PDB file of C-alpha atoms and ligand atoms in Angstrom:
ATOM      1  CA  UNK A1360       0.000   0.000   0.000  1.00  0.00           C
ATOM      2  CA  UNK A1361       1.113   3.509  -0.467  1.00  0.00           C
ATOM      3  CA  UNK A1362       0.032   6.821   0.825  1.00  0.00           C
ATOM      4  CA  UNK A1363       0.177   9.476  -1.687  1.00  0.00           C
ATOM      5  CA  UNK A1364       1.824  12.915  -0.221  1.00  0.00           C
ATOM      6  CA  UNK A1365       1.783  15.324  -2.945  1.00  0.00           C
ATOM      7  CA  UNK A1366       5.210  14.379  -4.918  1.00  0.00           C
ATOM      8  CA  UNK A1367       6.185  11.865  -2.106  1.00  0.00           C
ATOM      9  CA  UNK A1368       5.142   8.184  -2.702  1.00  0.00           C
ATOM     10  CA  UNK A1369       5.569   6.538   0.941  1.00  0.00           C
ATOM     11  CA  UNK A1370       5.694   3.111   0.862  1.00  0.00           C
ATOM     12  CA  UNK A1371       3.316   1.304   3.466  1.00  0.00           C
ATOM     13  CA  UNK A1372       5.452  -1.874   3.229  1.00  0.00           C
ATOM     14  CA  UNK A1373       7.492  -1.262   6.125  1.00  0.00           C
ATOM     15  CA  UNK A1374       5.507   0.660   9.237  1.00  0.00           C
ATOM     16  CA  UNK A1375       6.451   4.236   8.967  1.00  0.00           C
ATOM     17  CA  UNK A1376       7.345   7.121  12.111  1.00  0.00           C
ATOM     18  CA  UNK A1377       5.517  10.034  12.037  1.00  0.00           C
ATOM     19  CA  UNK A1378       7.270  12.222  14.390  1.00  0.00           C
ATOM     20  CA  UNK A1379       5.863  14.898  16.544  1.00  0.00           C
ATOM     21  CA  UNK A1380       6.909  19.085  16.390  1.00  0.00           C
ATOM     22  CA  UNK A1381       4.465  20.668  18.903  1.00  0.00           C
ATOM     23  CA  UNK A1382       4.472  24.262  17.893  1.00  0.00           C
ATOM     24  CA  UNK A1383       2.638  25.292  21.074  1.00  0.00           C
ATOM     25  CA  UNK A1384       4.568  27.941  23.464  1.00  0.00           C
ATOM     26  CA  UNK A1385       4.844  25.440  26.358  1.00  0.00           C
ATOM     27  CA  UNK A1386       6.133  23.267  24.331  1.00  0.00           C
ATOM     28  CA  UNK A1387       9.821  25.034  23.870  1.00  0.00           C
ATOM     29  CA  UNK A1388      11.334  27.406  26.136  1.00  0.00           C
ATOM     30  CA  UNK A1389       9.771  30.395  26.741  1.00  0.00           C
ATOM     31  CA  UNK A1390      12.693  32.889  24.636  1.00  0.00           C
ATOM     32  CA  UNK A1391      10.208  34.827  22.556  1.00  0.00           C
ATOM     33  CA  UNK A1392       8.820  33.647  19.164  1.00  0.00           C
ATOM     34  CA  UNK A1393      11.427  33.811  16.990  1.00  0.00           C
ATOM     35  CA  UNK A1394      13.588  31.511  19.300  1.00  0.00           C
ATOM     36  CA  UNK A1395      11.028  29.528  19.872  1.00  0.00           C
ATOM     37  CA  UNK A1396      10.568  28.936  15.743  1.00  0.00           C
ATOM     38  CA  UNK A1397      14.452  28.326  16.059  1.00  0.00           C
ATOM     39  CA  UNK A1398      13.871  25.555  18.658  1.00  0.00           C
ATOM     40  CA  UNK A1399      11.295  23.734  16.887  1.00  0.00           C
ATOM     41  CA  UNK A1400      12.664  23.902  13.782  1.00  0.00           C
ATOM     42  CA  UNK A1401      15.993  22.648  14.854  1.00  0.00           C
ATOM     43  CA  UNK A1402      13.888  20.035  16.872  1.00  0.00           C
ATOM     44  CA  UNK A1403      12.318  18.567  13.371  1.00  0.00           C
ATOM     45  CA  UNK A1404      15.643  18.757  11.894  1.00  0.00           C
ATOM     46  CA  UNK A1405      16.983  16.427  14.608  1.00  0.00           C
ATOM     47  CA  UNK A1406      13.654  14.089  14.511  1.00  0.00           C
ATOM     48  CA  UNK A1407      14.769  13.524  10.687  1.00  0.00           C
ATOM     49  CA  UNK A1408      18.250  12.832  11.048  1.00  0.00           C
ATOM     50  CA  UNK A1409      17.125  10.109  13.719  1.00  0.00           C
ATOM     51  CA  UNK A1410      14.721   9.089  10.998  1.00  0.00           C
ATOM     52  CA  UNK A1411      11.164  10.145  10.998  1.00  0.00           C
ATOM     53  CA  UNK A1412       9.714   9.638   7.848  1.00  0.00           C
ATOM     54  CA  UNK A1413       6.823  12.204   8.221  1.00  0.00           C
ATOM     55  CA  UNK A1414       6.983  15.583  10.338  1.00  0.00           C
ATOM     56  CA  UNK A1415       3.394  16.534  11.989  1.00  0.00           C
ATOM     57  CA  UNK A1416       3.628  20.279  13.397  1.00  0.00           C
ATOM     58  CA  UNK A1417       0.981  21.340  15.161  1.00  0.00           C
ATOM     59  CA  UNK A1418      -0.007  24.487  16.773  1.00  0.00           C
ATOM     60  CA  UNK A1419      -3.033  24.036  19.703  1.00  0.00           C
ATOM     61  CA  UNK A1420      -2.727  21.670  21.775  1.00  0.00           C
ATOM     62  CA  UNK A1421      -5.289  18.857  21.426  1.00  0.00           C
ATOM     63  CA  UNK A1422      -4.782  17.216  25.045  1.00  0.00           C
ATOM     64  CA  UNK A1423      -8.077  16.291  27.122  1.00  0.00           C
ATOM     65  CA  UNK A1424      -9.022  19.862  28.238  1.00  0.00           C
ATOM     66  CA  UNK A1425      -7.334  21.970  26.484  1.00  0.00           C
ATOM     67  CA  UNK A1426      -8.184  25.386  25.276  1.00  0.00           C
ATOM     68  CA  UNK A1427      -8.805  26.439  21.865  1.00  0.00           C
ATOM     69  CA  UNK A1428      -6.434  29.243  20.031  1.00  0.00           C
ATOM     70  CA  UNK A1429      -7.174  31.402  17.493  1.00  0.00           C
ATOM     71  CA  UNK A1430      -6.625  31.247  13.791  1.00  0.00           C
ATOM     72  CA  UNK A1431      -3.932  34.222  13.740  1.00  0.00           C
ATOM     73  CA  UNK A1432      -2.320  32.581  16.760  1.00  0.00           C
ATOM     74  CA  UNK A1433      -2.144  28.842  14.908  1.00  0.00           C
ATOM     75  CA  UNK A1434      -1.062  30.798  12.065  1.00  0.00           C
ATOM     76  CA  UNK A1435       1.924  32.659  13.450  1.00  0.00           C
ATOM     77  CA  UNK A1436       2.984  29.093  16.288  1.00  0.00           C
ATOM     78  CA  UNK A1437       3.148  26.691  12.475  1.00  0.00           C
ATOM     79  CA  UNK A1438       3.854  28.953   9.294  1.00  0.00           C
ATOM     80  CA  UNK A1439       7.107  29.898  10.386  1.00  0.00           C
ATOM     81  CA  UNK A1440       8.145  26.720  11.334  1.00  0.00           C
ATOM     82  CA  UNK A1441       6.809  25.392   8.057  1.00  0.00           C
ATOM     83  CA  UNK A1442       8.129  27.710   5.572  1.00  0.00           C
ATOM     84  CA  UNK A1443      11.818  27.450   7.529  1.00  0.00           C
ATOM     85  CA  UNK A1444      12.004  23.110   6.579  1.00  0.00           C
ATOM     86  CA  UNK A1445      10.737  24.125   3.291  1.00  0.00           C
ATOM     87  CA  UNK A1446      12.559  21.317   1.075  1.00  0.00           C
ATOM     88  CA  UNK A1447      13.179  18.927   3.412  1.00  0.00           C
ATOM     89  CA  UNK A1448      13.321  15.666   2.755  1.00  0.00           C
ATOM     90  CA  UNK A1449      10.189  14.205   4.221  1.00  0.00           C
ATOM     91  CA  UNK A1450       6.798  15.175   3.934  1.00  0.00           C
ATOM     92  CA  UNK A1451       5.467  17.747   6.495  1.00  0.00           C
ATOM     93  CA  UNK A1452       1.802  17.162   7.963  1.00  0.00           C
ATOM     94  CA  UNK A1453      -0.288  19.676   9.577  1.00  0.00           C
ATOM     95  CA  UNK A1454      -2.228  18.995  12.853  1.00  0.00           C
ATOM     96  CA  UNK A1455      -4.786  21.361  12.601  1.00  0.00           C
ATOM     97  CA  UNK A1456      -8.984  21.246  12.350  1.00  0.00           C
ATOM     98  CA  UNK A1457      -9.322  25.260  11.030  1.00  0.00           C
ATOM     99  CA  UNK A1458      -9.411  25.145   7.164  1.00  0.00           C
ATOM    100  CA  UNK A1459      -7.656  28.612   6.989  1.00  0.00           C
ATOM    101  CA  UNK A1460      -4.610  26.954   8.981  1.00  0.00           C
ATOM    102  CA  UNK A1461      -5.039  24.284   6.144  1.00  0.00           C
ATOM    103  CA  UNK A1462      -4.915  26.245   3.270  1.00  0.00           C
ATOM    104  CA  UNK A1463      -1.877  28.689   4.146  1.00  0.00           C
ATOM    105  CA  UNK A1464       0.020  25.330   5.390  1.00  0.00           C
ATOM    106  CA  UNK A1465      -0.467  23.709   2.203  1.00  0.00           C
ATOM    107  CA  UNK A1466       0.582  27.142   0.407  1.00  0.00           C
ATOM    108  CA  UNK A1467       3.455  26.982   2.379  1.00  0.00           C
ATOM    109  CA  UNK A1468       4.457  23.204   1.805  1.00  0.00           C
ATOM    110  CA  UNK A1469       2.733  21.146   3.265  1.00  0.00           C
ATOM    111  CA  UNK A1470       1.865  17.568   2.222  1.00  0.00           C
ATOM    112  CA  UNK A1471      -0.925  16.493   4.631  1.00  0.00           C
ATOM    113  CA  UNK A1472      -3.118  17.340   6.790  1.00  0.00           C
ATOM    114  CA  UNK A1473      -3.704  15.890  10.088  1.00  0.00           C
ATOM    115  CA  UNK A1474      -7.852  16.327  10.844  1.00  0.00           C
ATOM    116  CA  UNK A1475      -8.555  15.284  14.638  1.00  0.00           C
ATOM    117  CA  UNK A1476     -12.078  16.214  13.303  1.00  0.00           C
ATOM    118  CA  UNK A1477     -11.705  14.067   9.968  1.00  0.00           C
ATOM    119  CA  UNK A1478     -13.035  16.625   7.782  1.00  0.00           C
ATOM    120  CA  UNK A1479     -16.353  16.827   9.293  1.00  0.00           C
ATOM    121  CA  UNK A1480     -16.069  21.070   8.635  1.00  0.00           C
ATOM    122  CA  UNK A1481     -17.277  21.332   5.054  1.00  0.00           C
ATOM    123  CA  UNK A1482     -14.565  23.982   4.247  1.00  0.00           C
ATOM    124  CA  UNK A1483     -11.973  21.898   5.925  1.00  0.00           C
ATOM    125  CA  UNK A1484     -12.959  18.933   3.268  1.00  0.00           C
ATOM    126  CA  UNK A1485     -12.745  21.785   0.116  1.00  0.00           C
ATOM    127  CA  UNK A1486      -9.043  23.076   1.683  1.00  0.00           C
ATOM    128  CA  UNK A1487      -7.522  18.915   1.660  1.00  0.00           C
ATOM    129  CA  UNK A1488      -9.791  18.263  -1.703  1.00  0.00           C
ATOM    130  CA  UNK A1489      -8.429  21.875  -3.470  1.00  0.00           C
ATOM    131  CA  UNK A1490      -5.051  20.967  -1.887  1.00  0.00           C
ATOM    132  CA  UNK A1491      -3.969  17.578  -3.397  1.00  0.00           C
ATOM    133  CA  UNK A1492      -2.356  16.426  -0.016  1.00  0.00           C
ATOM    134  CA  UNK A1493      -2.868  13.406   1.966  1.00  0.00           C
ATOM    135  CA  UNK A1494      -5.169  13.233   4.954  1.00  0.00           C
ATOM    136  CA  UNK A1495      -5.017  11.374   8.113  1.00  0.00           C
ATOM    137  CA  UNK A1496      -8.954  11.420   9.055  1.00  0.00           C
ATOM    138  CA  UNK A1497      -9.439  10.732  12.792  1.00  0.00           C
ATOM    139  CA  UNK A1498     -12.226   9.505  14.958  1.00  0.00           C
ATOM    140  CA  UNK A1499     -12.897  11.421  18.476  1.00  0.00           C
ATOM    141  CA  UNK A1500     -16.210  11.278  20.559  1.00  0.00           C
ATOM    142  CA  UNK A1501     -16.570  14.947  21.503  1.00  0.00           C
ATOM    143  CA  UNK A1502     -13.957  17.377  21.296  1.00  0.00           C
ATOM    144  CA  UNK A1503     -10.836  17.954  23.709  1.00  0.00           C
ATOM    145  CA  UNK A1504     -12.648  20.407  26.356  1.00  0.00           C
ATOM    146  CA  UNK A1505     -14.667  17.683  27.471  1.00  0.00           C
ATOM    147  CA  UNK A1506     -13.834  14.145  26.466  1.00  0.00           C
ATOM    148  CA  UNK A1507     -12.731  12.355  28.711  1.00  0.00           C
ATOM    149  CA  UNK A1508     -15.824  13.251  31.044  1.00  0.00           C
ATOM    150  CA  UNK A1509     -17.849  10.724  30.385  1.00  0.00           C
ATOM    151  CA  UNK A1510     -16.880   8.115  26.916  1.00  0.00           C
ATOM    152  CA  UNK A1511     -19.729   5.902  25.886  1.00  0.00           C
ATOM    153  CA  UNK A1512     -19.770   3.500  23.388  1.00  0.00           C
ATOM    154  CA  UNK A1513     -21.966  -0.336  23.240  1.00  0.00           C
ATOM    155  CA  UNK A1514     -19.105  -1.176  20.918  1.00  0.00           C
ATOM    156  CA  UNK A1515     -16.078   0.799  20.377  1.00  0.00           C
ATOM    157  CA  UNK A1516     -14.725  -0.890  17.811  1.00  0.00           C
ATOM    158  CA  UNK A1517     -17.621  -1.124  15.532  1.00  0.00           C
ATOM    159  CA  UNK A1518     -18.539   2.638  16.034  1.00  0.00           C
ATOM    160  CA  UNK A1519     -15.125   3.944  15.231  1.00  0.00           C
ATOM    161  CA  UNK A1520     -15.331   1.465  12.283  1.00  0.00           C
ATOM    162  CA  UNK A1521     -18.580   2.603  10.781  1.00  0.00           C
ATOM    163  CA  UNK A1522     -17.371   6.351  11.375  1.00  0.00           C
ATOM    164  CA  UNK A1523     -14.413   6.159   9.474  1.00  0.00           C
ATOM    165  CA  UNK A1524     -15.601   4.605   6.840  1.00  0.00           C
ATOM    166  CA  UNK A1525     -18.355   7.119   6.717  1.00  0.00           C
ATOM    167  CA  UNK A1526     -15.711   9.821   6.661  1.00  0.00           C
ATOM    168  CA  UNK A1527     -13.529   7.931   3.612  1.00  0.00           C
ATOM    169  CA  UNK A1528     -17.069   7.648   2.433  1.00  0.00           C
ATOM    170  CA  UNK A1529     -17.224  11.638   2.450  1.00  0.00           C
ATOM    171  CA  UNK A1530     -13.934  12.439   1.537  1.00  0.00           C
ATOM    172  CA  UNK A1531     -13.651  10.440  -1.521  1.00  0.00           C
ATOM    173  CA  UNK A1532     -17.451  11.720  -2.654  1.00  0.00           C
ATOM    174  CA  UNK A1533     -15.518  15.438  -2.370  1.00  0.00           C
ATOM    175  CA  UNK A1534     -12.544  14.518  -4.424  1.00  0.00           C
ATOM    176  CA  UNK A1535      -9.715  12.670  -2.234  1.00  0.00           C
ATOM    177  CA  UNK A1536      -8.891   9.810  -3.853  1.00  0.00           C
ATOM    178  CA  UNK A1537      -8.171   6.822  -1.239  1.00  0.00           C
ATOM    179  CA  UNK A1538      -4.515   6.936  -2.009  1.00  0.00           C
ATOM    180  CA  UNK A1539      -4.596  10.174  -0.210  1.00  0.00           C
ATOM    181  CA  UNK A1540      -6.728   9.112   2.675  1.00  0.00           C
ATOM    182  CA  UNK A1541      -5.163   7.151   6.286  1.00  0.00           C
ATOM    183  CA  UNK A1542      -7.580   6.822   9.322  1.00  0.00           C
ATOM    184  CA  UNK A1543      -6.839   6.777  12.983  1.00  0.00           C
ATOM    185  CA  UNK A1544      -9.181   5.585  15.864  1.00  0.00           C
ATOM    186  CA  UNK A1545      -8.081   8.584  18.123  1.00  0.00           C
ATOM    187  CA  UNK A1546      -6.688   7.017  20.712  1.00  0.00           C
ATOM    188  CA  UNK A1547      -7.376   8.729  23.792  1.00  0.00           C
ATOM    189  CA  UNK A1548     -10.326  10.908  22.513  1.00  0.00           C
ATOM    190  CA  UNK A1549     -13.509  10.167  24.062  1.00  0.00           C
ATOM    191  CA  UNK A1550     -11.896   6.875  25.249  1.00  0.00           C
ATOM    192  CA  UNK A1551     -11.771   5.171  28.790  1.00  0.00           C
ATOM    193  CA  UNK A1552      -8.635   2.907  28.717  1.00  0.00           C
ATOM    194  CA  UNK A1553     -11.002  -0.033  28.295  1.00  0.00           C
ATOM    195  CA  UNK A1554     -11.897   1.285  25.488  1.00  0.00           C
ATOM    196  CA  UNK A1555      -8.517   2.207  23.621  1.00  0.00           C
ATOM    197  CA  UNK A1556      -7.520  -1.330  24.789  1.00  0.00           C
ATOM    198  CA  UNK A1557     -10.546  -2.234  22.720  1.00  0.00           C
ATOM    199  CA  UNK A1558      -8.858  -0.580  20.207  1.00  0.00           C
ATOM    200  CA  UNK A1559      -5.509  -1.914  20.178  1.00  0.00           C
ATOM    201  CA  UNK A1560      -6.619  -4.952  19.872  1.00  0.00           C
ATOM    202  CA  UNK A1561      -8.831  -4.169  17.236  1.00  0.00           C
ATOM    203  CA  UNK A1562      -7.320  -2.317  14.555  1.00  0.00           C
ATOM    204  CA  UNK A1563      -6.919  -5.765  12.440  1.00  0.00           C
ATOM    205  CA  UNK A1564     -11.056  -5.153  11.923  1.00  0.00           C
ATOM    206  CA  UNK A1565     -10.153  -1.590  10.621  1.00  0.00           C
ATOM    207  CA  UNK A1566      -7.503  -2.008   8.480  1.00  0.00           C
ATOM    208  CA  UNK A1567     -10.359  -3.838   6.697  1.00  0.00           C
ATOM    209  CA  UNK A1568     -11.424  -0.570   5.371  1.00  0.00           C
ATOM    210  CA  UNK A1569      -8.644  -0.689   2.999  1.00  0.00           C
ATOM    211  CA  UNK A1570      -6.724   2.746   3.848  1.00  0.00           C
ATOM    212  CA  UNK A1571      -3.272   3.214   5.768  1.00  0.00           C
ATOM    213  CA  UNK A1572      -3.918   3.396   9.924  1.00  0.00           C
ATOM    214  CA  UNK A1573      -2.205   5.654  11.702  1.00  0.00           C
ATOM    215  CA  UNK A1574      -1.828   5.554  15.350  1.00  0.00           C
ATOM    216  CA  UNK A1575      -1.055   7.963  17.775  1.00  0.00           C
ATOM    217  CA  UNK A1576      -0.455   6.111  21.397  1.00  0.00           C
ATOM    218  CA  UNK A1577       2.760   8.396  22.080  1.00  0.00           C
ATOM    219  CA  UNK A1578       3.219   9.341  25.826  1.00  0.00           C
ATOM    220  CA  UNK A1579      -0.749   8.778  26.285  1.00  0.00           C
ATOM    221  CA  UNK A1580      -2.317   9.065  29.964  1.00  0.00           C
ATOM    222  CA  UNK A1581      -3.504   5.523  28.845  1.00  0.00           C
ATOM    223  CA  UNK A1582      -0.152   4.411  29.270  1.00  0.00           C
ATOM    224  CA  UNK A1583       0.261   6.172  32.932  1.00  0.00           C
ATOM    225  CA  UNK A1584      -2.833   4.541  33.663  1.00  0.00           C
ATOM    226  CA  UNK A1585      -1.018   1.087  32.740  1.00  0.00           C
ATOM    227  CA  UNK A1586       2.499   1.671  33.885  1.00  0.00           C
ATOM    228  CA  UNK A1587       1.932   4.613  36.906  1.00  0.00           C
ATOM    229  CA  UNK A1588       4.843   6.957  34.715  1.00  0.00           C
ATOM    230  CA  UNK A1589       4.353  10.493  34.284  1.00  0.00           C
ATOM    231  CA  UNK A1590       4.151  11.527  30.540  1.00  0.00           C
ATOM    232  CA  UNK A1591       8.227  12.308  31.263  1.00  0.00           C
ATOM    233  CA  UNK A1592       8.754   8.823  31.620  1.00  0.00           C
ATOM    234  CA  UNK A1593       6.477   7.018  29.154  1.00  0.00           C
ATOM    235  CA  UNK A1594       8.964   6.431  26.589  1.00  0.00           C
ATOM    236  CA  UNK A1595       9.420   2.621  27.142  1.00  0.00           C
ATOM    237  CA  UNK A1596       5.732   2.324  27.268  1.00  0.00           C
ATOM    238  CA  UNK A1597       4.678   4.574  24.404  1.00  0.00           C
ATOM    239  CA  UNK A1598       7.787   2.258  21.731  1.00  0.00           C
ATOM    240  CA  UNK A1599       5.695  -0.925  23.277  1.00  0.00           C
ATOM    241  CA  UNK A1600       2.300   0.493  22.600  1.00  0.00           C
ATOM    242  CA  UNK A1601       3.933   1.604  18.789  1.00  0.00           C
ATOM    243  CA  UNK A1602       5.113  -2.294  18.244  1.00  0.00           C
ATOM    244  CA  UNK A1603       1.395  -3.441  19.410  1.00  0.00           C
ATOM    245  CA  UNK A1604      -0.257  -1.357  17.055  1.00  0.00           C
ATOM    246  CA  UNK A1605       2.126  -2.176  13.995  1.00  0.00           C
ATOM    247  CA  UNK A1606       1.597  -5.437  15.001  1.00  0.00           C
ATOM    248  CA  UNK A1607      -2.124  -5.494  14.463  1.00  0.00           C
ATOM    249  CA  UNK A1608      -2.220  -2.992  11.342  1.00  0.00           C
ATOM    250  CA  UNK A1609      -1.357   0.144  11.830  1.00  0.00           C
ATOM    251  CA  UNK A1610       0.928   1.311   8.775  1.00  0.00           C
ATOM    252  CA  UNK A1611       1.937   4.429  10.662  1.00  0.00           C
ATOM    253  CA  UNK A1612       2.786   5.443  14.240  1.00  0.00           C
ATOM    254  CA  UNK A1613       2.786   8.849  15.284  1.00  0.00           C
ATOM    255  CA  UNK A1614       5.514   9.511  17.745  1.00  0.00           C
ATOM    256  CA  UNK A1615       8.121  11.706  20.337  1.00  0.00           C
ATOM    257  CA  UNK A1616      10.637   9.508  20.654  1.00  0.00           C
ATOM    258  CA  UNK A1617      11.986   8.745  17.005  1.00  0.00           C
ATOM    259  CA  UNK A1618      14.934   7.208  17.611  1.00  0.00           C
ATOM    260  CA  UNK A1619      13.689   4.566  19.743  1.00  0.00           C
ATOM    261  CA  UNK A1620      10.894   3.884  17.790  1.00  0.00           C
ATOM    262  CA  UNK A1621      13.215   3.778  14.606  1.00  0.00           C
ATOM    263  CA  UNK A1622      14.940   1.251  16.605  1.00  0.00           C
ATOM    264  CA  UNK A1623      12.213  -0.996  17.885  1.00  0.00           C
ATOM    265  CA  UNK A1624      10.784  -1.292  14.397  1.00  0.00           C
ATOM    266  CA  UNK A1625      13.854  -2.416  12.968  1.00  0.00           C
ATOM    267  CA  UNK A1626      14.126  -5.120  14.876  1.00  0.00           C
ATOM    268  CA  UNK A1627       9.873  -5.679  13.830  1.00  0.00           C
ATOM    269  CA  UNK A1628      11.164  -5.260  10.446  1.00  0.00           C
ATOM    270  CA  UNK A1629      13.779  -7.914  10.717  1.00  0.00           C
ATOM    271  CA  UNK A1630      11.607 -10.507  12.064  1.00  0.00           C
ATOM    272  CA  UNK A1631       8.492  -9.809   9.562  1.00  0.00           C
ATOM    273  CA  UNK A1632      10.751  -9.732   6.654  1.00  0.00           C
ATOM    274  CA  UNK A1633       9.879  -6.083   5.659  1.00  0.00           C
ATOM    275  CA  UNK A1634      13.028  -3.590   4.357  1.00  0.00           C
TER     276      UNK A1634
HETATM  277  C1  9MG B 870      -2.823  15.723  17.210  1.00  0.00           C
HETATM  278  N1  9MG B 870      -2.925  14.406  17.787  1.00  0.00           N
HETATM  279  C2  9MG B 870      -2.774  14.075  19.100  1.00  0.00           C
HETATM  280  N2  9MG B 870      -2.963  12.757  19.259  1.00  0.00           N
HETATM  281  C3  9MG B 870      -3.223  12.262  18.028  1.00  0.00           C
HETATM  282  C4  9MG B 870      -3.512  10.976  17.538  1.00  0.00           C
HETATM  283  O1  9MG B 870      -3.601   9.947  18.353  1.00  0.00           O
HETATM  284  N3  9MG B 870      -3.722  10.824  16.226  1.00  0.00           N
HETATM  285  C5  9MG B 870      -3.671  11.886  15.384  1.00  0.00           C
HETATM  286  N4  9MG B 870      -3.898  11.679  14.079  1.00  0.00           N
HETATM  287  N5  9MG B 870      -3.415  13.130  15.803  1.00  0.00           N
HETATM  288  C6  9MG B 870      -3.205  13.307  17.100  1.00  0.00           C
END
């Protein structure tokens, strides 16, 4: 299988490492804009050379109860950061649900867009259609104010299933061909840890609607839940959770810790034959 990034053809034989630039001000120290472009761009620069194959850069925070920002301020926290890896030589993603953040990141390079709200804003759908990127589509149940309050599902599996597909359903009826198109169960959005368990365990039934997964289990509170680490010291947990989820399906993890991820999967690589 392969997921079509503008020019870039990635190759879904091997599981690939998204890895994660948080363009959010708590995110790198607190020197002033400009330094703190500096620091994040120097910070994607280093997740390459320890071999990411995909960048996502995001600009407001998405954690359970976090607070919404405003266009301009997405705007100036990813554009620069953006525009300053312009050429590199992996595909940069977006992480962003406004469709103006959409359209100047794609004017400005880049190659997907990363939906936590899987194109459900019509004007989000015209920005990826218009844009001829790729689109990670993702499933949540609520949004990140209130989430984790209270989760409900009679089978979590099956509803993310039939919502996804629903949302390749949409996306393809606006213009996004399926080689552009990878899903994601949301791990940790509107999920008890039952449920993302569920999940885990389940992606074998997604990957049976025929587009790239890509899972995002980095540093999760699921994973303090499990092991009692802070999010400092979830690195061991988050590389197991990434070699559980390749191992039922998922074509793409979305990571912090590259390197070790890199790692782990070359040694899944060498056992399951793949490059
Ligand atoms: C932005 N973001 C935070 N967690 C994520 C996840 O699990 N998947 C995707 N696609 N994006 C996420």
């Amino acid at each position: 299988m392969f997921l079509h990034c503008g020019p870039f053809r990635l190759d879904l034989s091997r599981p690939l490492v998204m890895g994660i630039v948080n363009a959010t001000p708590d995110s790198f120290s607190d020197g002033g804009q400009h330094l703190r472009r500096d620091a994040a761009i120097t910070h994607a620069q280093q997740l390459i050379a320890e071999g990411a194959d995909i960048l996502d850069i995001g600009g407001e925070s998405t954690r359970p109860g976090a607070q919404p920002v405003s266009v301009r301020e997405e705007l100036e926290r990813v554009l620069p950061i953006i525009e300053g890896l312009r050429g590199i030589s992996v595909p940069l993603s977006v992480d962003t649900c406004k469709p103006e953040v959409m359209r100047a990141a794609i004017a400005a390079g880049a190659l997907m867009v990363n939906d936590i709200n899987a194109l459900q804003d019509a004007a989000a759908m015209k920005a990826v259609a218009d844009g001829n990127v790729a689109v990670c589509l993702m499933h949540k149940q609520g949004n990140p104010q209130t989430m984790q309050q209270q989760p409900h599902y009679d089978n979590v599996v099956a509803e993310v299933g039939a919502f996804l597909r629903g949302r390749i359903a949409a996306a393809e009826a606006a213009g996004i061909g399926r080689e552009r198109i990878a899903i994601d169960p949301g791990f940790g959005f509107g999920k008890t840890l039952a449920h993302n368990l569920d999940l885990l365990r389940g992606l074998e039934e997604l990957a049976e609607l025929g587009v790239p997964i890509l899972a995002g289990l980095s540093r999760k509170s699921m994973l303090g839940a499990i092991t009692g680490q802070d999010v400092n010291h979830r690195a061991s947990a988050s590389i197991a959770a990434a070699l559980i989820a390749v191992q039922h399906g998922a074509s793409i993890v979305r990571v912090h810790d590259v390197r070790e991820t890199v790692d782990a999967l070359k040694i899944w690589n060498a056992v399951n034959g793949a490059a």
